[in-house]
Coordinates of C-alpha atoms and ligand atoms in Angstrom, one line a residue:
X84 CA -9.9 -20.5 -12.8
X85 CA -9.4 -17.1 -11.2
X86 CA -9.1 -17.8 -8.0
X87 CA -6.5 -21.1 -9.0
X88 CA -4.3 -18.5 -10.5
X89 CA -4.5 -16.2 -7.7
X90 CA -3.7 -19.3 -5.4
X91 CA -0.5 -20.3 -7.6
X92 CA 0.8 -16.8 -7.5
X93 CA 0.2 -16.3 -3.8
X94 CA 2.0 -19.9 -2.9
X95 CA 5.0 -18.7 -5.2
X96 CA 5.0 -15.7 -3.2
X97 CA 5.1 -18.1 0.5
X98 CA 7.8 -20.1 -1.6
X99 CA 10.5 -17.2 -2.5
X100 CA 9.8 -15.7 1.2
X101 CA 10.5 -18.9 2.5
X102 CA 13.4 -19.5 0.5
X103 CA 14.9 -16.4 0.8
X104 CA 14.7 -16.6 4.7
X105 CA 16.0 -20.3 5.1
X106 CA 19.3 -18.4 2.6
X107 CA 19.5 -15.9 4.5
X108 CA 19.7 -18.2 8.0
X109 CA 22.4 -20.6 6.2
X110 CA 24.3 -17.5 5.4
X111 CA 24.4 -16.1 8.3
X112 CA 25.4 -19.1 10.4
X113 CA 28.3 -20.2 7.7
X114 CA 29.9 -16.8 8.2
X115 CA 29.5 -16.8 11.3
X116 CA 30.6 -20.2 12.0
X117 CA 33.2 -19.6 8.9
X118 CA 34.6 -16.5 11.1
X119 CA 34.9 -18.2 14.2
X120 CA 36.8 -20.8 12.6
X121 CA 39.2 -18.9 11.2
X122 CA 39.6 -16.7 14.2
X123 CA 40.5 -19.4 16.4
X124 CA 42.7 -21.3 13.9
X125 CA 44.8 -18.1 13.8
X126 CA 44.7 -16.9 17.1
X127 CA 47.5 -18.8 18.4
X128 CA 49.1 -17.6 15.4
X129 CA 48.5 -14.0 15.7
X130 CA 49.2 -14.0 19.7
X131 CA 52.4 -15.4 19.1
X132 CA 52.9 -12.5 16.3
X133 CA 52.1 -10.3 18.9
X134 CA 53.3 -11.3 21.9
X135 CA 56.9 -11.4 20.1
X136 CA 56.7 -8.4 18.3
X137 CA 56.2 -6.3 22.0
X138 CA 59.0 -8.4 23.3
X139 CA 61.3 -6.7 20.1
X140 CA 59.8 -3.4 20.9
X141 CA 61.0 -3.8 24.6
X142 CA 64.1 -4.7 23.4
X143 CA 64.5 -1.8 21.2
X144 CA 63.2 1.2 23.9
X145 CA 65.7 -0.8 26.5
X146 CA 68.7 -0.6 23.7
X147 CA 67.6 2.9 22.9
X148 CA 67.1 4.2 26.9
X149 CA 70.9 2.3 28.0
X150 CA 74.1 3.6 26.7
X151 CA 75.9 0.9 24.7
X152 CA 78.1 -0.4 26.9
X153 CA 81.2 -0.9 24.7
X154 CA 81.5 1.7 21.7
X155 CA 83.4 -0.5 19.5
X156 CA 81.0 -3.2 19.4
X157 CA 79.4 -0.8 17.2
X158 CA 75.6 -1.5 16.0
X159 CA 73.9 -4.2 17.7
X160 CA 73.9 -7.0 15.1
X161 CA 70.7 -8.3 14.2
X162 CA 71.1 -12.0 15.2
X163 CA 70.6 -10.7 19.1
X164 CA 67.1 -10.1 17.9
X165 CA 66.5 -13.5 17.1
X166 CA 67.1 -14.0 21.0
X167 CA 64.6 -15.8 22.8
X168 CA 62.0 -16.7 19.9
X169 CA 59.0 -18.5 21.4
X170 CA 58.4 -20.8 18.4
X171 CA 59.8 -22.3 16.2
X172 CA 57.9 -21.3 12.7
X173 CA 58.5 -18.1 13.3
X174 CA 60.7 -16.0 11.0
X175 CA 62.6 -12.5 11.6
X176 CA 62.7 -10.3 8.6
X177 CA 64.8 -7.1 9.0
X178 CA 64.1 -5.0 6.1
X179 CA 66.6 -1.6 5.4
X180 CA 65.0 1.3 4.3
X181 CA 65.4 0.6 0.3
X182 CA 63.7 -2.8 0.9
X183 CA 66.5 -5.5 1.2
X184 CA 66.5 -7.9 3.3
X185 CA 69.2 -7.6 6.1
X186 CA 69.2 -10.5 7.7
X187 CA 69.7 -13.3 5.2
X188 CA 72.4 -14.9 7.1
X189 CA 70.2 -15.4 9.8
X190 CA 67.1 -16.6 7.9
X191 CA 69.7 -18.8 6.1
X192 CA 71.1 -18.8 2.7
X193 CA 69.1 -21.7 1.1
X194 CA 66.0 -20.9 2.6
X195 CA 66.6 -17.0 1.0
X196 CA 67.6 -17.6 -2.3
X197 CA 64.9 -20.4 -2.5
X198 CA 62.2 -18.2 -1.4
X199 CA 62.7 -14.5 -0.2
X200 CA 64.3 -13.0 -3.2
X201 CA 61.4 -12.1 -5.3
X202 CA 60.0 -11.1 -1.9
X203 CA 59.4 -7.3 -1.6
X204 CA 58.3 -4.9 1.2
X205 CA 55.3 -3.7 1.6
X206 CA 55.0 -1.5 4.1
X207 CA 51.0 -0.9 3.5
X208 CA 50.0 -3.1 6.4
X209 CA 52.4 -1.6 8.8
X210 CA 51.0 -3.1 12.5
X211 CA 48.1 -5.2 10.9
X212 CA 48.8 -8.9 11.0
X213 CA 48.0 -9.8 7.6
X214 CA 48.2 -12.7 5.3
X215 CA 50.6 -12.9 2.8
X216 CA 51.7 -15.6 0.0
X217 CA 55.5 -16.5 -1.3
X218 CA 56.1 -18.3 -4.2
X219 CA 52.6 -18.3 -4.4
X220 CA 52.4 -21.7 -2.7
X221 CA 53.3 -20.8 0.9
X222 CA 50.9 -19.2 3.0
X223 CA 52.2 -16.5 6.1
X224 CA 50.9 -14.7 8.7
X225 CA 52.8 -12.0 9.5
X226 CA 53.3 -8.2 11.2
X227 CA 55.4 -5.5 10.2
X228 CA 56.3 -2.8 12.2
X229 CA 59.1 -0.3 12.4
X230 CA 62.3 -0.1 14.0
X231 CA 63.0 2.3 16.2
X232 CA 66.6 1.6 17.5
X233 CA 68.2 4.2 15.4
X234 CA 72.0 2.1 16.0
X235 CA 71.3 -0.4 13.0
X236 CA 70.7 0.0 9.2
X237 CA 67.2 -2.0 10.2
X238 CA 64.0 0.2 9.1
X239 CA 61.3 -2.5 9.4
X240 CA 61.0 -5.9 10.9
X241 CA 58.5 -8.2 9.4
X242 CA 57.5 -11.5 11.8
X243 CA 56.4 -13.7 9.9
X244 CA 55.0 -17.4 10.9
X245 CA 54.2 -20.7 8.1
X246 CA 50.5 -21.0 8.2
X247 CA 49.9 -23.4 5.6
X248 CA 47.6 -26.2 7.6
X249 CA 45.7 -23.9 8.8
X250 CA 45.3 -22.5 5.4
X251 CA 44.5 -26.1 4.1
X252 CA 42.2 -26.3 6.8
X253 CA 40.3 -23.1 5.7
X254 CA 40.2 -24.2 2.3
X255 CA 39.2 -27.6 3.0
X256 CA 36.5 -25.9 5.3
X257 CA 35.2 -23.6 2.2
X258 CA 34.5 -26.4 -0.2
X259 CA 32.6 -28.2 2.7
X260 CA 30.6 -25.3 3.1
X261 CA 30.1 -25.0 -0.6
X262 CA 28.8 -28.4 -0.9
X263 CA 26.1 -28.1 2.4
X264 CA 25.0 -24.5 0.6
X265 CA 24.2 -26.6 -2.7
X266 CA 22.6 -29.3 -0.7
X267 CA 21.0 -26.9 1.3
X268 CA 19.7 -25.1 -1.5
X269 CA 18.1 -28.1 -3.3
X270 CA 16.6 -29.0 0.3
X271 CA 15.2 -25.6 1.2
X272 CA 13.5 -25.5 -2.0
X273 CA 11.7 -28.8 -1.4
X274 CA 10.9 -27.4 1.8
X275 CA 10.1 -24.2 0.5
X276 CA 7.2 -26.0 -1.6
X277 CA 6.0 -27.9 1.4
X278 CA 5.7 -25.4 3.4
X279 CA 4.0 -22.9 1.1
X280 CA 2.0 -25.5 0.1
X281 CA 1.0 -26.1 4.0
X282 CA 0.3 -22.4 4.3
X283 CA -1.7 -22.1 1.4
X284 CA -3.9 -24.5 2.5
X285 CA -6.4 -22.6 5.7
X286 CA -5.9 -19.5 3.1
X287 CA -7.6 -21.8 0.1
X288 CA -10.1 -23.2 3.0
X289 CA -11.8 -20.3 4.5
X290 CA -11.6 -18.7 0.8
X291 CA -13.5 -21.4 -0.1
X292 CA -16.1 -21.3 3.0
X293 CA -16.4 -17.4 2.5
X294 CA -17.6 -17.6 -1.1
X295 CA -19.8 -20.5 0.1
X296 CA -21.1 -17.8 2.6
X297 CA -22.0 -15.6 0.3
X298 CA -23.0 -18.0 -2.4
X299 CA -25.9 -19.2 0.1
X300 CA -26.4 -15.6 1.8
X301 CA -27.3 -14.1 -1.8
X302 CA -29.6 -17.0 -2.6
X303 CA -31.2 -16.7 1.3
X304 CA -31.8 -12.9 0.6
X305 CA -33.0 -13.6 -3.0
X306 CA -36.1 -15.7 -2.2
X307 CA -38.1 -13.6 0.4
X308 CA -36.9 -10.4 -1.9
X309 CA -38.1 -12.2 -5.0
X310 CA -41.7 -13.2 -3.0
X311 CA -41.9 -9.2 -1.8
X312 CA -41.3 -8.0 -5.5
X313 CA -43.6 -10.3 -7.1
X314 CA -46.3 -9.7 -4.5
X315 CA -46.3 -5.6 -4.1
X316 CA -46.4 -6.1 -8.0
X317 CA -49.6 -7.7 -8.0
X318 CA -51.1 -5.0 -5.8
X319 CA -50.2 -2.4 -8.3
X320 CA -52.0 -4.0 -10.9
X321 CA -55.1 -3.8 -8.6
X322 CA -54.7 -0.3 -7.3
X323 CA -58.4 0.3 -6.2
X324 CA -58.3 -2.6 -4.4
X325 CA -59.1 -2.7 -0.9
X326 CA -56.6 -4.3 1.8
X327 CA -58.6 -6.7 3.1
X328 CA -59.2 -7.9 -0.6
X329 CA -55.4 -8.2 -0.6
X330 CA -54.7 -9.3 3.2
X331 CA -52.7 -12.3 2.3
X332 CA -50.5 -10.5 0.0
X333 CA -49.4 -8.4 2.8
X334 CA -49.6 -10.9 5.4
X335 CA -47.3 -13.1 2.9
X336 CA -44.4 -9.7 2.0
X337 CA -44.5 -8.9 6.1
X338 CA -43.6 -12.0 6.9
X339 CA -41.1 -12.5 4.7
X340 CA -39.8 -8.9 5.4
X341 CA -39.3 -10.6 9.1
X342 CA -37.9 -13.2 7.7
X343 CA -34.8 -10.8 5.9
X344 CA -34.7 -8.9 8.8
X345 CA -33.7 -12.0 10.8
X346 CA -31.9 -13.4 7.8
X347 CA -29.6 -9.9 7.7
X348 CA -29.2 -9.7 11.5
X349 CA -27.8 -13.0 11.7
X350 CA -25.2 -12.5 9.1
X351 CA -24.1 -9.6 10.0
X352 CA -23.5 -11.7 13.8
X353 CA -21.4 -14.2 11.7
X354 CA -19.9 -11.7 9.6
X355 CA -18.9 -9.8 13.2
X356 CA -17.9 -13.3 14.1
X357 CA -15.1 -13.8 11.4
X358 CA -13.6 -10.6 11.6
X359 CA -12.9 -10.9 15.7
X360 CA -14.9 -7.4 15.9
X361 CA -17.6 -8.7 18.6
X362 CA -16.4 -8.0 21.8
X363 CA -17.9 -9.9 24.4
X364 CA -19.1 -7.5 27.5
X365 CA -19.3 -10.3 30.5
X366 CA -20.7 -9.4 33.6
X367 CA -21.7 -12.4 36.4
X368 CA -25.3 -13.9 36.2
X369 CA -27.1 -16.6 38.1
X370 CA -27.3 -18.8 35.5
X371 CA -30.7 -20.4 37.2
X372 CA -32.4 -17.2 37.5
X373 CA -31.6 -16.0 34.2
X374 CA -32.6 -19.3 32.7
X375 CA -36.2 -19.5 34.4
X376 CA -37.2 -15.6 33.1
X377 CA -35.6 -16.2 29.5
X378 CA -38.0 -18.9 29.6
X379 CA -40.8 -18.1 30.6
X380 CA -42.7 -16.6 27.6
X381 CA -41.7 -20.0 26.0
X382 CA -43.4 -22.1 28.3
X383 CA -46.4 -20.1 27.4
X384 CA -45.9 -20.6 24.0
X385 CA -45.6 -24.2 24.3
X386 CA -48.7 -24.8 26.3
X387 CA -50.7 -22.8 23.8
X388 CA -49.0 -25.1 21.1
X389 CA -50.4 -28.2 23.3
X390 CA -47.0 -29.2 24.7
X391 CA -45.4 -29.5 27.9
X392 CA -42.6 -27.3 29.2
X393 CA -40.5 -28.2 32.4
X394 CA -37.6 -26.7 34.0
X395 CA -35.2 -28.6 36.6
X396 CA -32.6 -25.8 37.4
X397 CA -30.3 -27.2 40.5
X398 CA -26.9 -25.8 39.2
X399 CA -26.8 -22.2 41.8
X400 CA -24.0 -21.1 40.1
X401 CA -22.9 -17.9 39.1
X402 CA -21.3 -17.2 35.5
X403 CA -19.5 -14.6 34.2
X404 CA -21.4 -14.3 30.5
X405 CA -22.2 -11.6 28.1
X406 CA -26.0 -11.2 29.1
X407 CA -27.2 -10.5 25.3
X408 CA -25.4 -13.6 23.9
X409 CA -26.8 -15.6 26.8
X410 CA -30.1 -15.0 26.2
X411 CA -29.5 -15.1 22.6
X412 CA -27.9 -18.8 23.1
X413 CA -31.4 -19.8 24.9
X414 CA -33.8 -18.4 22.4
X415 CA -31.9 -20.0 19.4
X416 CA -32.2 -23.1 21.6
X417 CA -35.7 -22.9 22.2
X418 CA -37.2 -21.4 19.1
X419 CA -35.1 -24.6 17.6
X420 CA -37.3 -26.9 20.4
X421 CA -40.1 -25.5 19.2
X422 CA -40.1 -25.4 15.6
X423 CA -39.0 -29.3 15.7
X424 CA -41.7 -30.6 17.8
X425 CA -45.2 -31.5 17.7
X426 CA -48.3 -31.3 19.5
X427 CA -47.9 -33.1 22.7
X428 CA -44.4 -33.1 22.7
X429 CA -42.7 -31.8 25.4
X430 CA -39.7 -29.3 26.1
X431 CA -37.3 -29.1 29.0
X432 CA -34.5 -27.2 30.0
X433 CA -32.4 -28.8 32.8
X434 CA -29.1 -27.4 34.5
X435 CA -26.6 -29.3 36.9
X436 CA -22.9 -29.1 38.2
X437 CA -20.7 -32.0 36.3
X438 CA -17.1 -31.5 37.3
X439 CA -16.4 -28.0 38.2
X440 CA -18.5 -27.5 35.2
X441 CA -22.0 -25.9 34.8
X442 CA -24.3 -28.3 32.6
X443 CA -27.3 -26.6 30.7
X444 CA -29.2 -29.2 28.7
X445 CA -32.3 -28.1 26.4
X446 CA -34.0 -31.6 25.4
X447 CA -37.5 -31.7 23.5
X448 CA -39.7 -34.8 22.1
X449 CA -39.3 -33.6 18.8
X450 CA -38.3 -35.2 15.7
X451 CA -35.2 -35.6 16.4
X452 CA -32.0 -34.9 13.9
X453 CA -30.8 -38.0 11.9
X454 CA -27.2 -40.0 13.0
X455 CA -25.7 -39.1 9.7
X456 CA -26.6 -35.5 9.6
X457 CA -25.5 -34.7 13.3
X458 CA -22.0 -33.6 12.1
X459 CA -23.7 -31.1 9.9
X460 CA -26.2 -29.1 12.6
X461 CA -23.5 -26.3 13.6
X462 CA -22.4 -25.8 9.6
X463 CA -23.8 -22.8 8.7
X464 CA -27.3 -22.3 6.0
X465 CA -27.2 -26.3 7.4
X466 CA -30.8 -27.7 7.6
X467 CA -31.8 -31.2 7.4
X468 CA -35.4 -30.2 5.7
X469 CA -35.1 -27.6 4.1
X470 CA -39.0 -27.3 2.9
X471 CA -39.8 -27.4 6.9
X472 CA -37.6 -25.2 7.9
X473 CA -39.1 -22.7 5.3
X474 CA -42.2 -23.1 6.9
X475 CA -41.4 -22.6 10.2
X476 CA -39.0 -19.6 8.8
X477 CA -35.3 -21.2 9.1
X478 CA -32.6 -20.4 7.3
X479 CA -29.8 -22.7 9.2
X480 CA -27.3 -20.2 11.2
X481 CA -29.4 -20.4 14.2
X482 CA -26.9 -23.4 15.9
X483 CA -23.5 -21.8 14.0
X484 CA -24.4 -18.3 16.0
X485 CA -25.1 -20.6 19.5
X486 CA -22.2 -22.7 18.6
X487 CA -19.9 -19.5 17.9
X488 CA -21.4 -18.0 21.5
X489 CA -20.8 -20.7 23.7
X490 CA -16.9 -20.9 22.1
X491 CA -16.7 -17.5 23.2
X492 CA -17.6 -18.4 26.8
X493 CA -14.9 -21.3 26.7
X494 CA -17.6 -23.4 27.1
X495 CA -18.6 -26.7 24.5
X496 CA -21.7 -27.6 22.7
X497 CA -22.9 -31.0 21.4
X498 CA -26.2 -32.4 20.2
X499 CA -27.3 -36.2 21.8
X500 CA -30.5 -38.1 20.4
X501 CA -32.4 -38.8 22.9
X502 CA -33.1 -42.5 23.7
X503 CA -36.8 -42.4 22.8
X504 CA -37.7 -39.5 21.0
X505 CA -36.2 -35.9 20.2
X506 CA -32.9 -34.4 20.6
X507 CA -30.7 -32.8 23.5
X508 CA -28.6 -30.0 23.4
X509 CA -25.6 -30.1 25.9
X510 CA -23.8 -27.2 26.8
X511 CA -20.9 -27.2 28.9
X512 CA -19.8 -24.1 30.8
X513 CA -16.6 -22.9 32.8
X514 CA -17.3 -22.4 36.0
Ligands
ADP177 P1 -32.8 -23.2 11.6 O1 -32.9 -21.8 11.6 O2 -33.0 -23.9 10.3 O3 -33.4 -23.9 12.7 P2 -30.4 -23.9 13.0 O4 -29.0 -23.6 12.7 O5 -31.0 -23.4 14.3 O6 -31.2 -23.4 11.8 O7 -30.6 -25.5 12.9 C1 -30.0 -26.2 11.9 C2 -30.8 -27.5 11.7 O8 -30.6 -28.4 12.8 C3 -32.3 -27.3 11.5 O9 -32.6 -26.9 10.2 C4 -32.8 -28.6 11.9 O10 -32.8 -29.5 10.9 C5 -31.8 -29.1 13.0 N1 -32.3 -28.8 14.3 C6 -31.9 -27.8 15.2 N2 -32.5 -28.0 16.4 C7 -33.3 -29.1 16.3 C8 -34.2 -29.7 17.2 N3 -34.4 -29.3 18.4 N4 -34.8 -30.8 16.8 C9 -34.6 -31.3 15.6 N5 -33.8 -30.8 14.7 C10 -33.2 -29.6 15.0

């Protein structure tokens, strides 16, 4: 119930970051998408603006630099500004100092009194092309800047050009932005779910497995602690008692004392394991070599168990293995061999090159491991008899470790029944 809650508040969490992170993506590519829009609807515009404006200012140094060449033609008049206007759309304001329009013969009556009248001068934006609104219906880019021929009553000129479709075009644009950011919204927060939901999912999985770890660790740990307690407590009711009276009480708590050490030893290799804190220290080794002295003691062991152990090593090869994993790999291997065979069974551990690849097989006689439980040998506190492996002291991580250790030799393990009798363990190794 907990844990569900923690879950719920952890995949909210993975939602709002991924929504807040697909909004702030959109964002960023409508403005800039919005900006580049605009900037190139306008840019004709505002050359145009420009490009005329330094033609004027030409003009006016040239009128200021050359004596007039007839004094009674007196001031310039304005309408040789309009000289030589590039386009069209574009309009030539000349404003007098008090902020009346000088020109209006030029711009044309109708088109004055219709719109410029209530237009005023603001000389705030003076050399900025900005946008400005008559009638508050048409749309204009325009420049201002100041005159500088000193022979006219003119004090500013204002270029102005009509920029209505492009303003449509901008609006038009907005709304369709509008409308994908609502879309976009209701999408991302479908996706949003999804994904959290998708993230959530390894979290909730090896959350799971770890309190399964610890579930089964605790309950390993209990039973041998639970045997120790119980059978140091019956000595100390007896406390005259001699040892050999009491030999299989000892014999019993040492045992299982060896088995907790084991127990502890290998969780803490797991444990190492998850956390990514083992570092592997690889070094070559002749895998043949190092194969026949690992086993050695256990063909010993076997024949004074009554079974046969062979060794057919024809690989030659040289690996570059962590040494103490290696032999750690074997012994899991053939403590497992032994423990699951009988008298007169026999062990054998073969190696051979198979495509470029180093083959180490560890077969026995045994008992073999049932079809439907061979998916379950590498899970770990996994053992198909549990009472047996007691007995023979158990506690299922021995093939998780092996499997764990060859992984971190880029190598693969898998378990074959053998045709007659027994199982096979088949490693393969990089060479
Ligand atoms: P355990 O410490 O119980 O042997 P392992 O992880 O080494 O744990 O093995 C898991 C289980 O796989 C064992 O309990 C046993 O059932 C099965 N197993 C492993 N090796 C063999 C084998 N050589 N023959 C038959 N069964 C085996």
């Amino acid at each position: 119930m907990f844990n569900k809650k923690i879950f719920r508040n952890q995949q909210l969490k993975f939602m709002l970051f991924n929504l807040i992170a697909f909004t702030v993506i959109f964002t960023i590519f409508s403005i800039i998408i919005f900006s580049q829009v605009q900037q190139t609807l306008f840019s004709k515009t505002d050359e145009e603006l420009l490009s005329f404006k330094e033609m004027l200012v030409d003009n006016m140094l040239n009128d200021v630099n050359s004596p007039p060449q007839n004094k009674d033609n007196g001031p310039r008049p304005p309408k040789d500004r309009q000289r030589g206007i590039p386009n069209p759309r574009m309009i030539v304001l000349n404003w007098d100092k008090d902020g009346n329009i000088v020109n209006e013969d030029q711009i044309g009556s109708l088109f004055y009194e219709n719109y410029l009248q209530d237009y005023h001068l603001d000389p705030s934006n003076i050399d900025e092309i900005t946008m400005t609104t008559i009638n508050n219906l048409y749309h204009f880019r325009y420049i201002l800047f100041k005159d500088t021929n000193k022979d006219d009553d003119i004090a500013y000129t204002q270029l102005m050009i009509n920029v209505d479709a492009e303003q449509t075009i901008m609006s038009n644009f907005e709304k369709l932005i509008t409308i994908c950011a609502a879309i976009f919204i209701i999408l991302s927060i479908s996706a949003s779910y999804i994904l959290s939901r998708k993230m959530m999912q390894p979290i909730i999985h090896s959350w799971n497995k770890q309190a399964e770890f610890v579930e089964n660790a605790s309950h390993e740990l209990r039973t041998p602690l639970t045997i120790i307690q119980n059978k140091l407590e019956l000595l100390l009711t007896k406390p005259q008692d001699r040892i050999a009276d009491k030999f299989e009480s000892i014999a019993l708590s040492l045992s299982e004392t060896r088995r907790l050490s084991k127990l502890t030893s290998d969780l803490l290799t797991l444990a190492r394991a998850d956390s990514a804190e083992t570092q592997l220290v690889k070094q070559p080794i002749h895998v043949d070599t190092f194969i026949k002295n690992v086993c050695s003691p256990y063909k010993e062991i076997a024949e004074s168990q009554d079974k046969n152990f062979w060794l057919h090593l024809s690989c030659n090869s040289t690996i570059q293995a962590d040494e103490v994993r290696f032999h750690q790999l074997l012994v899991i291997l053939l403590d497992n061999a032994l423990k699951y065979t009988n008298d007169n069974d026999s062990i054998g551990v073969k190696t051979y090159t198979e495509d470029q690849k180093i083959i180490l097989e560890v077969t026995d006689t045994g008992i073999g491991i049932k079809d439907e439980n061979m998916k379950y040998i590498f899970d770990r506190f996994y053992r198909e008899d549990r009472a047996r492996s007691r007995e023979t002291g158990g506690v299922g991580l021995g093939l998780s470790i092996a499997h764990w250790i060859i992984t971190k030799h880029n190598g693969t393990i898998k378990v074959i029944q053998n045709d007659k009798r027994g199982t096979t363990f088949k490693i393969k190794l990089p060479k």
